[in-house]
Amino acid sequence: MENWSQLYKAANALEAHSVKGMLESEGIEVRLSGEGLGAAAGELPADVVEVTLWVAPAQLAVAKSFIEHYQTADRPEWHCQQCGEMNEGQFEICWQCGWENDSAD
Ligand SMILES: [Zn+2]
């Protein structure tokens, strides 16, 4: 990660990809590290592996502002645990299968 600045540590790969997609939609290039460590170890499921997001130093400040917005947003997007569909944060029930997202608080 030479010449890249550490931006954010996501709790898991799903969050990392959610944040990465959010930043990329704002034109910010993001690299991930840490992903796949669990698979390599063969012990931990991928969703508990911490993933670090990196950005170019020139984009660090603006990227951080987006992260702050992400963290203070009412609700992030979420994946349905039943069918895997990505749902917008304002929805409490999966539009695909009707599963209720009771993990959001
Ligand atoms: Zn669903």
CSV table of N, CA and C and ligand atoms in Angstrom, one decimal:
chain,number,residue,atom,x,y,z
A,1,MET,N,0.8,-1.2,0.0
A,1,MET,CA,0.0,0.0,0.0
A,1,MET,C,0.9,1.3,0.0
A,2,GLU,N,1.9,1.2,-0.7
A,2,GLU,CA,2.9,2.3,-0.8
A,2,GLU,C,2.1,3.6,-1.3
A,3,ASN,N,2.3,4.7,-0.6
A,3,ASN,CA,1.8,6.0,-1.0
A,3,ASN,C,0.3,6.0,-0.9
A,4,TRP,N,-0.4,5.1,-0.2
A,4,TRP,CA,-1.8,5.2,0.0
A,4,TRP,C,-2.0,5.5,1.5
A,5,SER,N,-3.1,6.1,1.8
A,5,SER,CA,-3.4,6.5,3.2
A,5,SER,C,-4.5,5.6,3.7
A,6,GLN,N,-4.3,5.2,4.9
A,6,GLN,CA,-5.4,4.4,5.6
A,6,GLN,C,-6.6,5.3,5.9
A,7,LEU,N,-7.7,4.8,5.4
A,7,LEU,CA,-8.9,5.7,5.6
A,7,LEU,C,-9.8,5.1,6.7
A,8,TYR,N,-10.1,3.8,6.7
A,8,TYR,CA,-11.2,3.3,7.5
A,8,TYR,C,-11.0,1.8,7.7
A,9,LYS,N,-11.3,1.4,8.9
A,9,LYS,CA,-11.3,-0.1,9.1
A,9,LYS,C,-12.8,-0.6,9.2
A,10,ALA,N,-13.2,-1.3,8.3
A,10,ALA,CA,-14.5,-1.9,8.3
A,10,ALA,C,-14.6,-3.1,9.1
A,11,ALA,N,-15.7,-3.4,9.7
A,11,ALA,CA,-15.9,-4.5,10.6
A,11,ALA,C,-15.9,-5.8,9.8
A,12,ASN,N,-16.2,-5.8,8.6
A,12,ASN,CA,-16.2,-7.0,7.8
A,12,ASN,C,-16.2,-6.7,6.3
A,13,ALA,N,-16.1,-7.7,5.5
A,13,ALA,CA,-16.0,-7.5,4.0
A,13,ALA,C,-17.3,-6.8,3.5
A,14,LEU,N,-18.4,-7.2,4.0
A,14,LEU,CA,-19.6,-6.6,3.5
A,14,LEU,C,-19.6,-5.1,3.7
A,15,GLU,N,-19.3,-4.7,4.9
A,15,GLU,CA,-19.2,-3.2,5.1
A,15,GLU,C,-18.2,-2.6,4.3
A,16,ALA,N,-17.0,-3.2,4.2
A,16,ALA,CA,-15.9,-2.7,3.3
A,16,ALA,C,-16.4,-2.4,1.9
A,17,HIS,N,-17.1,-3.4,1.3
A,17,HIS,CA,-17.6,-3.2,0.0
A,17,HIS,C,-18.7,-2.2,-0.1
A,18,SER,N,-19.5,-2.1,0.9
A,18,SER,CA,-20.5,-1.1,0.9
A,18,SER,C,-19.9,0.3,0.9
A,19,VAL,N,-18.9,0.5,1.8
A,19,VAL,CA,-18.2,1.8,1.9
A,19,VAL,C,-17.5,2.1,0.6
A,20,LYS,N,-16.8,1.1,0.1
A,20,LYS,CA,-16.0,1.2,-1.1
A,20,LYS,C,-16.9,1.7,-2.3
A,21,GLY,N,-18.0,1.0,-2.4
A,21,GLY,CA,-18.9,1.4,-3.5
A,21,GLY,C,-19.5,2.8,-3.3
A,22,MET,N,-19.7,3.2,-2.1
A,22,MET,CA,-20.2,4.5,-1.8
A,22,MET,C,-19.2,5.5,-2.3
A,23,LEU,N,-17.9,5.3,-1.9
A,23,LEU,CA,-16.8,6.2,-2.2
A,23,LEU,C,-16.6,6.2,-3.7
A,24,GLU,N,-16.6,5.1,-4.4
A,24,GLU,CA,-16.4,5.0,-5.8
A,24,GLU,C,-17.4,5.7,-6.6
A,25,SER,N,-18.7,5.7,-6.0
A,25,SER,CA,-19.7,6.4,-6.7
A,25,SER,C,-19.5,7.9,-6.6
A,26,GLU,N,-18.6,8.4,-5.7
A,26,GLU,CA,-18.3,9.8,-5.6
A,26,GLU,C,-17.0,10.1,-6.3
A,27,GLY,N,-16.5,9.1,-7.0
A,27,GLY,CA,-15.3,9.3,-7.8
A,27,GLY,C,-14.0,9.1,-7.1
A,28,ILE,N,-14.0,8.4,-5.9
A,28,ILE,CA,-12.8,8.2,-5.1
A,28,ILE,C,-12.4,6.8,-5.3
A,29,GLU,N,-11.1,6.6,-5.7
A,29,GLU,CA,-10.6,5.3,-5.9
A,29,GLU,C,-10.2,4.7,-4.5
A,30,VAL,N,-10.6,3.4,-4.3
A,30,VAL,CA,-10.4,2.8,-3.0
A,30,VAL,C,-9.8,1.4,-3.2
A,31,ARG,N,-8.8,1.1,-2.3
A,31,ARG,CA,-8.2,-0.2,-2.3
A,31,ARG,C,-8.6,-0.8,-0.9
A,32,LEU,N,-8.7,-2.1,-1.0
A,32,LEU,CA,-9.0,-2.9,0.3
A,32,LEU,C,-7.8,-3.7,0.6
A,33,SER,N,-7.6,-3.9,1.9
A,33,SER,CA,-6.6,-4.9,2.4
A,33,SER,C,-7.2,-5.6,3.5
A,34,GLY,N,-6.7,-6.8,3.8
A,34,GLY,CA,-7.2,-7.7,4.9
A,34,GLY,C,-8.2,-8.7,4.4
A,35,GLU,N,-8.9,-8.4,3.3
A,35,GLU,CA,-9.9,-9.3,2.8
A,35,GLU,C,-9.3,-10.6,2.4
A,36,GLY,N,-9.9,-11.7,2.7
A,36,GLY,CA,-9.3,-13.0,2.3
A,36,GLY,C,-8.4,-13.6,3.4
A,37,LEU,N,-8.1,-12.9,4.4
A,37,LEU,CA,-7.2,-13.4,5.4
A,37,LEU,C,-7.9,-14.6,6.1
A,38,GLY,N,-9.2,-14.5,6.3
A,38,GLY,CA,-9.9,-15.6,7.0
A,38,GLY,C,-10.0,-16.8,6.2
A,39,ALA,N,-10.2,-16.6,4.9
A,39,ALA,CA,-10.2,-17.7,4.0
A,39,ALA,C,-8.9,-18.4,3.9
A,40,ALA,N,-7.8,-17.6,4.0
A,40,ALA,CA,-6.5,-18.2,3.9
A,40,ALA,C,-6.2,-19.0,5.2
A,41,ALA,N,-6.7,-18.5,6.3
A,41,ALA,CA,-6.5,-19.2,7.6
A,41,ALA,C,-7.4,-20.4,7.7
A,42,GLY,N,-8.5,-20.3,7.0
A,42,GLY,CA,-9.4,-21.5,7.0
A,42,GLY,C,-10.1,-21.6,8.3
A,43,GLU,N,-10.1,-20.6,9.1
A,43,GLU,CA,-10.7,-20.6,10.5
A,43,GLU,C,-12.0,-19.7,10.6
A,44,LEU,N,-11.8,-18.5,10.3
A,44,LEU,CA,-12.8,-17.5,10.5
A,44,LEU,C,-13.7,-17.3,9.3
A,45,PRO,N,-15.0,-17.2,9.4
A,45,PRO,CA,-15.8,-16.8,8.3
A,45,PRO,C,-15.4,-15.4,7.8
A,46,ALA,N,-15.5,-15.2,6.5
A,46,ALA,CA,-15.1,-14.0,5.9
A,46,ALA,C,-15.7,-12.7,6.5
A,47,ASP,N,-16.9,-12.9,7.0
A,47,ASP,CA,-17.6,-11.7,7.5
A,47,ASP,C,-17.1,-11.2,8.8
A,48,VAL,N,-16.2,-11.8,9.4
A,48,VAL,CA,-15.6,-11.3,10.7
A,48,VAL,C,-14.2,-10.8,10.5
A,49,VAL,N,-13.7,-10.8,9.3
A,49,VAL,CA,-12.4,-10.4,9.0
A,49,VAL,C,-12.4,-8.9,8.8
A,50,GLU,N,-11.6,-8.2,9.6
A,50,GLU,CA,-11.6,-6.7,9.4
A,50,GLU,C,-10.9,-6.4,8.1
A,51,VAL,N,-11.5,-5.4,7.4
A,51,VAL,CA,-11.0,-5.0,6.1
A,51,VAL,C,-10.6,-3.5,6.2
A,52,THR,N,-9.4,-3.2,5.8
A,52,THR,CA,-9.0,-1.8,5.8
A,52,THR,C,-9.2,-1.2,4.4
A,53,LEU,N,-9.7,0.1,4.4
A,53,LEU,CA,-9.9,0.8,3.2
A,53,LEU,C,-8.8,1.8,3.1
A,54,TRP,N,-8.2,1.9,1.9
A,54,TRP,CA,-7.1,2.9,1.6
A,54,TRP,C,-7.5,3.8,0.4
A,55,VAL,N,-7.0,5.0,0.5
A,55,VAL,CA,-7.3,6.0,-0.6
A,55,VAL,C,-6.0,6.7,-0.9
A,56,ALA,N,-5.9,7.4,-2.0
A,56,ALA,CA,-4.8,8.2,-2.3
A,56,ALA,C,-4.7,9.4,-1.3
A,57,PRO,N,-3.5,9.8,-0.9
A,57,PRO,CA,-3.5,10.9,0.1
A,57,PRO,C,-4.2,12.2,-0.4
A,58,ALA,N,-4.2,12.4,-1.6
A,58,ALA,CA,-4.9,13.6,-2.1
A,58,ALA,C,-6.4,13.6,-1.9
A,59,GLN,N,-6.9,12.4,-1.8
A,59,GLN,CA,-8.4,12.2,-1.6
A,59,GLN,C,-8.8,11.8,-0.2
A,60,LEU,N,-7.8,11.8,0.7
A,60,LEU,CA,-8.1,11.4,2.0
A,60,LEU,C,-9.1,12.3,2.7
A,61,ALA,N,-8.9,13.6,2.6
A,61,ALA,CA,-9.8,14.5,3.4
A,61,ALA,C,-11.2,14.4,2.9
A,62,VAL,N,-11.4,14.4,1.6
A,62,VAL,CA,-12.8,14.3,1.1
A,62,VAL,C,-13.4,12.9,1.4
A,63,ALA,N,-12.5,11.9,1.3
A,63,ALA,CA,-13.0,10.6,1.6
A,63,ALA,C,-13.5,10.5,3.0
A,64,LYS,N,-12.7,11.1,3.9
A,64,LYS,CA,-13.1,11.0,5.3
A,64,LYS,C,-14.4,11.7,5.6
A,65,SER,N,-14.6,12.8,4.8
A,65,SER,CA,-15.9,13.5,5.0
A,65,SER,C,-17.1,12.6,4.6
A,66,PHE,N,-16.9,11.8,3.5
A,66,PHE,CA,-17.9,10.9,3.1
A,66,PHE,C,-18.1,9.8,4.1
A,67,ILE,N,-17.0,9.3,4.7
A,67,ILE,CA,-17.1,8.3,5.8
A,67,ILE,C,-17.9,8.8,6.9
A,68,GLU,N,-17.6,10.0,7.3
A,68,GLU,CA,-18.3,10.6,8.5
A,68,GLU,C,-19.8,10.7,8.1
A,69,HIS,N,-20.1,11.0,6.9
A,69,HIS,CA,-21.5,11.1,6.5
A,69,HIS,C,-22.1,9.7,6.5
A,70,TYR,N,-21.3,8.7,6.1
A,70,TYR,CA,-21.8,7.3,6.1
A,70,TYR,C,-22.1,6.9,7.5
A,71,GLN,N,-21.2,7.2,8.4
A,71,GLN,CA,-21.3,6.8,9.8
A,71,GLN,C,-22.5,7.5,10.5
A,72,THR,N,-22.8,8.7,10.1
A,72,THR,CA,-23.9,9.4,10.8
A,72,THR,C,-25.2,9.3,10.0
A,73,ALA,N,-25.2,8.6,8.9
A,73,ALA,CA,-26.4,8.4,8.1
A,73,ALA,C,-27.4,7.6,9.0
A,74,ASP,N,-28.7,7.8,8.7
A,74,ASP,CA,-29.7,7.2,9.5
A,74,ASP,C,-29.4,5.6,9.5
A,75,ARG,N,-29.3,5.1,8.3
A,75,ARG,CA,-29.1,3.7,8.2
A,75,ARG,C,-28.3,3.4,6.9
A,76,PRO,N,-27.3,2.6,7.0
A,76,PRO,CA,-26.6,2.2,5.8
A,76,PRO,C,-27.4,1.2,5.0
A,77,GLU,N,-27.0,1.0,3.8
A,77,GLU,CA,-27.6,-0.1,3.0
A,77,GLU,C,-27.4,-1.5,3.7
A,78,TRP,N,-28.2,-2.4,3.5
A,78,TRP,CA,-28.0,-3.7,4.2
A,78,TRP,C,-28.4,-4.8,3.3
A,79,HIS,N,-27.7,-5.9,3.6
A,79,HIS,CA,-28.0,-7.2,2.8
A,79,HIS,C,-29.0,-8.0,3.5
A,80,CYS,N,-30.0,-8.4,2.8
A,80,CYS,CA,-31.0,-9.3,3.4
A,80,CYS,C,-30.3,-10.6,3.8
A,81,GLN,N,-30.6,-11.0,5.1
A,81,GLN,CA,-30.0,-12.3,5.5
A,81,GLN,C,-30.7,-13.5,5.0
A,82,GLN,N,-31.8,-13.3,4.4
A,82,GLN,CA,-32.6,-14.5,3.9
A,82,GLN,C,-32.3,-14.7,2.4
A,83,CYS,N,-32.3,-13.6,1.6
A,83,CYS,CA,-32.1,-13.9,0.2
A,83,CYS,C,-30.8,-13.2,-0.3
A,84,GLY,N,-30.2,-12.3,0.5
A,84,GLY,CA,-28.9,-11.7,0.1
A,84,GLY,C,-29.1,-10.4,-0.7
A,85,GLU,N,-30.4,-10.0,-0.9
A,85,GLU,CA,-30.6,-8.8,-1.7
A,85,GLU,C,-30.1,-7.5,-0.9
A,86,MET,N,-29.5,-6.6,-1.7
A,86,MET,CA,-29.1,-5.3,-1.1
A,86,MET,C,-30.3,-4.4,-1.0
A,87,ASN,N,-30.5,-3.9,0.2
A,87,ASN,CA,-31.7,-3.0,0.4
A,87,ASN,C,-31.2,-1.6,0.8
A,88,GLU,N,-31.9,-0.6,0.4
A,88,GLU,CA,-31.6,0.8,0.9
A,88,GLU,C,-31.9,0.9,2.4
A,89,GLY,N,-31.1,1.8,3.0
A,89,GLY,CA,-31.1,1.9,4.4
A,89,GLY,C,-32.5,2.3,5.0
A,90,GLN,N,-33.3,3.0,4.2
A,90,GLN,CA,-34.5,3.5,4.7
A,90,GLN,C,-35.6,2.4,4.8
A,91,PHE,N,-35.3,1.3,4.2
A,91,PHE,CA,-36.3,0.2,4.2
A,91,PHE,C,-36.0,-0.8,5.3
A,92,GLU,N,-37.0,-1.2,6.0
A,92,GLU,CA,-36.8,-2.1,7.2
A,92,GLU,C,-37.1,-3.5,6.7
A,93,ILE,N,-37.8,-3.7,5.6
A,93,ILE,CA,-38.2,-5.0,5.1
A,93,ILE,C,-37.6,-5.2,3.7
A,94,CYS,N,-37.0,-6.4,3.5
A,94,CYS,CA,-36.5,-6.7,2.2
A,94,CYS,C,-37.5,-6.6,1.1
A,95,TRP,N,-37.2,-5.8,0.1
A,95,TRP,CA,-38.2,-5.6,-1.0
A,95,TRP,C,-38.3,-6.9,-1.8
A,96,GLN,N,-37.3,-7.7,-1.7
A,96,GLN,CA,-37.3,-8.9,-2.6
A,96,GLN,C,-38.1,-10.1,-2.0
A,97,CYS,N,-37.9,-10.3,-0.6
A,97,CYS,CA,-38.5,-11.5,-0.1
A,97,CYS,C,-39.4,-11.1,1.2
A,98,GLY,N,-39.3,-9.9,1.7
A,98,GLY,CA,-40.2,-9.5,2.8
A,98,GLY,C,-39.6,-9.8,4.1
A,99,TRP,N,-38.3,-10.2,4.2
A,99,TRP,CA,-37.6,-10.5,5.4
A,99,TRP,C,-37.4,-9.2,6.2
A,100,GLU,N,-37.7,-9.2,7.5
A,100,GLU,CA,-37.6,-8.0,8.3
A,100,GLU,C,-36.2,-7.9,8.8
A,101,ASN,N,-35.6,-6.7,8.6
A,101,ASN,CA,-34.2,-6.5,9.0
A,101,ASN,C,-34.2,-6.0,10.5
A,102,ASP,N,-34.2,-7.0,11.4
A,102,ASP,CA,-34.3,-6.6,12.8
A,102,ASP,C,-32.9,-6.4,13.4
A,103,SER,N,-31.8,-6.5,12.5
A,103,SER,CA,-30.5,-6.2,13.0
A,103,SER,C,-30.2,-4.7,13.0
A,104,ALA,N,-30.9,-3.9,12.3
A,104,ALA,CA,-30.7,-2.5,12.3
A,104,ALA,C,-31.3,-1.9,13.5
A,105,ASP,N,-30.6,-1.0,14.1
A,105,ASP,CA,-31.2,-0.3,15.3
A,105,ASP,C,-30.8,1.2,15.2
B,1,ZN,ZN,-34.7,-10.8,1.1
